[in-house]
mmCIF file of N, CA and C in Angstrom:
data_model
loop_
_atom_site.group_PDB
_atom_site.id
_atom_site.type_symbol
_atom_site.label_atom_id
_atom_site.label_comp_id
_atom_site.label_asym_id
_atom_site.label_seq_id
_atom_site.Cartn_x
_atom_site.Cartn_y
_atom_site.Cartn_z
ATOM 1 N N UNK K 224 -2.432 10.772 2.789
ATOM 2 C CA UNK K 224 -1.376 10.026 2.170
ATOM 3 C C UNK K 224 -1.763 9.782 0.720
ATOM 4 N N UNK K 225 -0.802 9.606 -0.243
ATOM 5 C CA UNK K 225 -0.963 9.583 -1.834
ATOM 6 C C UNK K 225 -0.105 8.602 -2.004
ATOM 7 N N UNK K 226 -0.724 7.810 -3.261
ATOM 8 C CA UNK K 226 -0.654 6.073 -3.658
ATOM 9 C C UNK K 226 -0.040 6.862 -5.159
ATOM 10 N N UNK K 227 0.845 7.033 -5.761
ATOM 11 C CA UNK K 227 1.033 7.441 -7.083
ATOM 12 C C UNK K 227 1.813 5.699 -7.868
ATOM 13 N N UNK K 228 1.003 5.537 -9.024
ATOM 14 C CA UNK K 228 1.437 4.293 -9.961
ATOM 15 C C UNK K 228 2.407 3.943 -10.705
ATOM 16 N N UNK K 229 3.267 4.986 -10.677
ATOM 17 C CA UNK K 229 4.474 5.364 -11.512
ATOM 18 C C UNK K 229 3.806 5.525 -13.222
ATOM 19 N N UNK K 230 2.988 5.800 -13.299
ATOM 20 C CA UNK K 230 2.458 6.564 -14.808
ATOM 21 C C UNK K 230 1.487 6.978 -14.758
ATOM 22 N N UNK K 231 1.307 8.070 -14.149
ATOM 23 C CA UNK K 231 0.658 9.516 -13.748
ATOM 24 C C UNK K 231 -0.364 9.291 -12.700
ATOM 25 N N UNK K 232 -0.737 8.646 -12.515
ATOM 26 C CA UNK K 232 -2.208 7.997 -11.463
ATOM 27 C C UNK K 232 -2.076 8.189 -9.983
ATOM 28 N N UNK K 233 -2.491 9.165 -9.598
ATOM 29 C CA UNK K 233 -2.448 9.366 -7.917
ATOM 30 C C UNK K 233 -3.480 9.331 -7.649
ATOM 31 N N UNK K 234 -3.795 8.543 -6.278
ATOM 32 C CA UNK K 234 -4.759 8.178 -5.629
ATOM 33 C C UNK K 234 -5.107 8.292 -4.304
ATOM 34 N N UNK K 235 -5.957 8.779 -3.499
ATOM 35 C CA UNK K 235 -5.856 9.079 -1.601
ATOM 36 C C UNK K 235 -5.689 7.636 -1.233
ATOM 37 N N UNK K 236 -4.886 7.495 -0.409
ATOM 38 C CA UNK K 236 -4.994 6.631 0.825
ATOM 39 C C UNK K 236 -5.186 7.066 2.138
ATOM 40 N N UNK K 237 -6.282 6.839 2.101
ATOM 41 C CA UNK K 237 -7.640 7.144 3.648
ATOM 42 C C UNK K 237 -7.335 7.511 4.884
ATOM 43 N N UNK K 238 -6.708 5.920 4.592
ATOM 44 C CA UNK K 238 -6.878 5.401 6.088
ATOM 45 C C UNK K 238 -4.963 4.900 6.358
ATOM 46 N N UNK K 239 -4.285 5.562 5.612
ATOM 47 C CA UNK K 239 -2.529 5.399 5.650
ATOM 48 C C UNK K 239 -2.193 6.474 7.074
ATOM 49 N N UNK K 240 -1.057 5.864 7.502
ATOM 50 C CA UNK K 240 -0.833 6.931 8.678
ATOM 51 C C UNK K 240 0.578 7.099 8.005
ATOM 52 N N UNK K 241 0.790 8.870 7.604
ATOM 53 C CA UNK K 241 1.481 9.240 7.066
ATOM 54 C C UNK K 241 2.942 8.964 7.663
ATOM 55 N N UNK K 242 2.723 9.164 9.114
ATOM 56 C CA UNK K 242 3.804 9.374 10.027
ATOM 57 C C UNK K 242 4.473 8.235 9.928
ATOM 58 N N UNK K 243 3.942 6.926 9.803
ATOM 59 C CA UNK K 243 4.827 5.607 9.868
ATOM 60 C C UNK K 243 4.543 4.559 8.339
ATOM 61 N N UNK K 244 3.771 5.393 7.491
ATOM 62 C CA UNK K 244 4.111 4.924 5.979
ATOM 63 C C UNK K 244 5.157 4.467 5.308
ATOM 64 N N UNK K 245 5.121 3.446 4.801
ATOM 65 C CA UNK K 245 6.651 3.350 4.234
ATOM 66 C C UNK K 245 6.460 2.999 2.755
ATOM 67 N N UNK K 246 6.713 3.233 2.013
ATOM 68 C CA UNK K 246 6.618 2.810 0.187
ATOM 69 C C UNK K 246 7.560 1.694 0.029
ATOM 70 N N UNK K 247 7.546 0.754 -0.776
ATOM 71 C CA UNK K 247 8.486 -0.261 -1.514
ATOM 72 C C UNK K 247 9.213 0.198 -2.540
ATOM 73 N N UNK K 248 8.918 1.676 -3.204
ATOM 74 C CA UNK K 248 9.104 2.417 -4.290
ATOM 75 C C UNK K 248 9.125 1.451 -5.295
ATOM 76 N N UNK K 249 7.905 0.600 -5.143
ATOM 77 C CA UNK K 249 7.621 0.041 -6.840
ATOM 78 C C UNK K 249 6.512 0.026 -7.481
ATOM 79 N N UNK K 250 5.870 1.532 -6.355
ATOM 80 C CA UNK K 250 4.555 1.530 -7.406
ATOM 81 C C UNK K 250 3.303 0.708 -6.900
ATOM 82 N N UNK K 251 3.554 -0.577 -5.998
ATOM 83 C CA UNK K 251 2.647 -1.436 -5.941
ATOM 84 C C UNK K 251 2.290 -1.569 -4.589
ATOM 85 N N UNK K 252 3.554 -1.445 -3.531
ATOM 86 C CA UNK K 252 3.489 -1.732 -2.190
ATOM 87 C C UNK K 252 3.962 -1.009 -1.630
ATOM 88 N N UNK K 253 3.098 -0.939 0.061
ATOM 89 C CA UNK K 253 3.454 -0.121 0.900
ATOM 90 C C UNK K 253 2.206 -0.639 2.358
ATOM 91 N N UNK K 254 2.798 0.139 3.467
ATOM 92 C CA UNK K 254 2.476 -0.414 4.385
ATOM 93 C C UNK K 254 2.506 0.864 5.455
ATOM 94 N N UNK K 255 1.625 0.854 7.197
ATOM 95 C CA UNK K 255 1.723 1.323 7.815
ATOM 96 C C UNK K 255 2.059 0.707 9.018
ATOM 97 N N UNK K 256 1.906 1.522 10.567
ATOM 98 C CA UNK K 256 1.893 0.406 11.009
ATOM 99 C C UNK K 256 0.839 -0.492 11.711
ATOM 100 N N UNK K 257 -0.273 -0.236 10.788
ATOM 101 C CA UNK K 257 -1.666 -1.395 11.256
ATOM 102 C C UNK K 257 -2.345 -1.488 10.171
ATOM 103 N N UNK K 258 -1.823 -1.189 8.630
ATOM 104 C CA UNK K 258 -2.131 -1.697 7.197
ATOM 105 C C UNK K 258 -1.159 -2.096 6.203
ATOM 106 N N UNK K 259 -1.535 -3.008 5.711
ATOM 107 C CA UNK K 259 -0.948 -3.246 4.263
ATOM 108 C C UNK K 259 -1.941 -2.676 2.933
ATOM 109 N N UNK K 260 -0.947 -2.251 2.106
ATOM 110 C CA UNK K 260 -1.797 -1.555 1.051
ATOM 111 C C UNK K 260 -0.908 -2.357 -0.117
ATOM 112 N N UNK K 261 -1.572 -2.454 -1.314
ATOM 113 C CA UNK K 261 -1.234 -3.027 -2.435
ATOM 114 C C UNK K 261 -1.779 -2.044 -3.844
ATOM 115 N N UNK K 262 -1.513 -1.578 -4.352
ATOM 116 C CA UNK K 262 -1.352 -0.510 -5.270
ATOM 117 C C UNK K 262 -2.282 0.698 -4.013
ATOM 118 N N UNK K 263 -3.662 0.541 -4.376
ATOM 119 C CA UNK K 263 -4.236 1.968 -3.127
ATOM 120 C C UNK K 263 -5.046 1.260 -3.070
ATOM 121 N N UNK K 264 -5.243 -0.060 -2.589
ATOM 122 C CA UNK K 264 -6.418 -0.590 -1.844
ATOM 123 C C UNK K 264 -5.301 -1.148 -0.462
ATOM 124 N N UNK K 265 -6.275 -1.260 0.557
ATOM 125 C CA UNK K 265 -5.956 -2.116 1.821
ATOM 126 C C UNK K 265 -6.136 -3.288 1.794
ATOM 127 N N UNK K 266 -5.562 -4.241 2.617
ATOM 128 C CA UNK K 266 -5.384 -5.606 1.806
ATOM 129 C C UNK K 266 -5.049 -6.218 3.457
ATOM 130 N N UNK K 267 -5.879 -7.832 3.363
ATOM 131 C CA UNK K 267 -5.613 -7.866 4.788
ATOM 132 C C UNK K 267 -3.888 -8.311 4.950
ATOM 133 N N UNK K 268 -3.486 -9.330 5.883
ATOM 134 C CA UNK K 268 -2.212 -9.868 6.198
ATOM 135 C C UNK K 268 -1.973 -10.807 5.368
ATOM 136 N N UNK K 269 -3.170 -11.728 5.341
ATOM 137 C CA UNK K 269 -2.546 -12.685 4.651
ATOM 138 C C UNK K 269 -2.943 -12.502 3.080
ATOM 139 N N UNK K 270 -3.905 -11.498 2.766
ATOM 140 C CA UNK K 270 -3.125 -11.336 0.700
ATOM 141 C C UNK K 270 -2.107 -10.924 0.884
ATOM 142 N N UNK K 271 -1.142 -9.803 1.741
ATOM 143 C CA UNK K 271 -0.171 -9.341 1.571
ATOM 144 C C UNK K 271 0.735 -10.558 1.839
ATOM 145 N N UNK K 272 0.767 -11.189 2.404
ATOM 146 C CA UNK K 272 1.672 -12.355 2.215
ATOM 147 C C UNK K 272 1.632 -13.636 1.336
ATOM 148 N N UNK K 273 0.247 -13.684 0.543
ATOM 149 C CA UNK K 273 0.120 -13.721 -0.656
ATOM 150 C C UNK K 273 0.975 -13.501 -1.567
ATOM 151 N N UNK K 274 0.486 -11.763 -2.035
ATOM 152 C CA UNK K 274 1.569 -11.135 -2.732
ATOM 153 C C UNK K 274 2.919 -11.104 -2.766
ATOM 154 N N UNK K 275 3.193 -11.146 -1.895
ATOM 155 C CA UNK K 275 4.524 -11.065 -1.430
ATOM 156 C C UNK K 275 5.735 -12.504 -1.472
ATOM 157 N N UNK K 276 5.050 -13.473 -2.115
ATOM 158 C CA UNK K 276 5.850 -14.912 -2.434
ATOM 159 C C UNK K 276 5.638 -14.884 -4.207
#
C-alpha cells in the first residue's frame, strides 16, 4: 500500500491491508480494518481520535 502527500512524497505503508484501505483523500488520513494511519505512520485509536476533533 502507498501513503502519497499530495506534493510528490510517496511512502510504503507496511502493514496497510490493501483490500480494506480506505483514504480520506486529504493527504493525511486513512485507515484499515485493524489500523489507523495518519500521514504514513500508524497511530493508535485514541491519537486518531485525537486527530480527528
Amino acid at each position: 500500500m502507498y501513503y502519497e502527500n499530495f506534493v510528490g512524497k510517496i511512502k510504503v505503508l507496511k502493514k496497510a491491508d490493501p483490500v480494506t484501505f480506505v483514504s480520506n483523500d486529504d493527504g493525511y488520513f486513512g485507515w484499515d480494518a485493524k489500523h489507523f494511519y495518519i500521514q504514513n505512520k500508524q497511530v493508535t485509536e485514541e491519537e486518531w481520535n485525537q486527530k480527528q476533533h
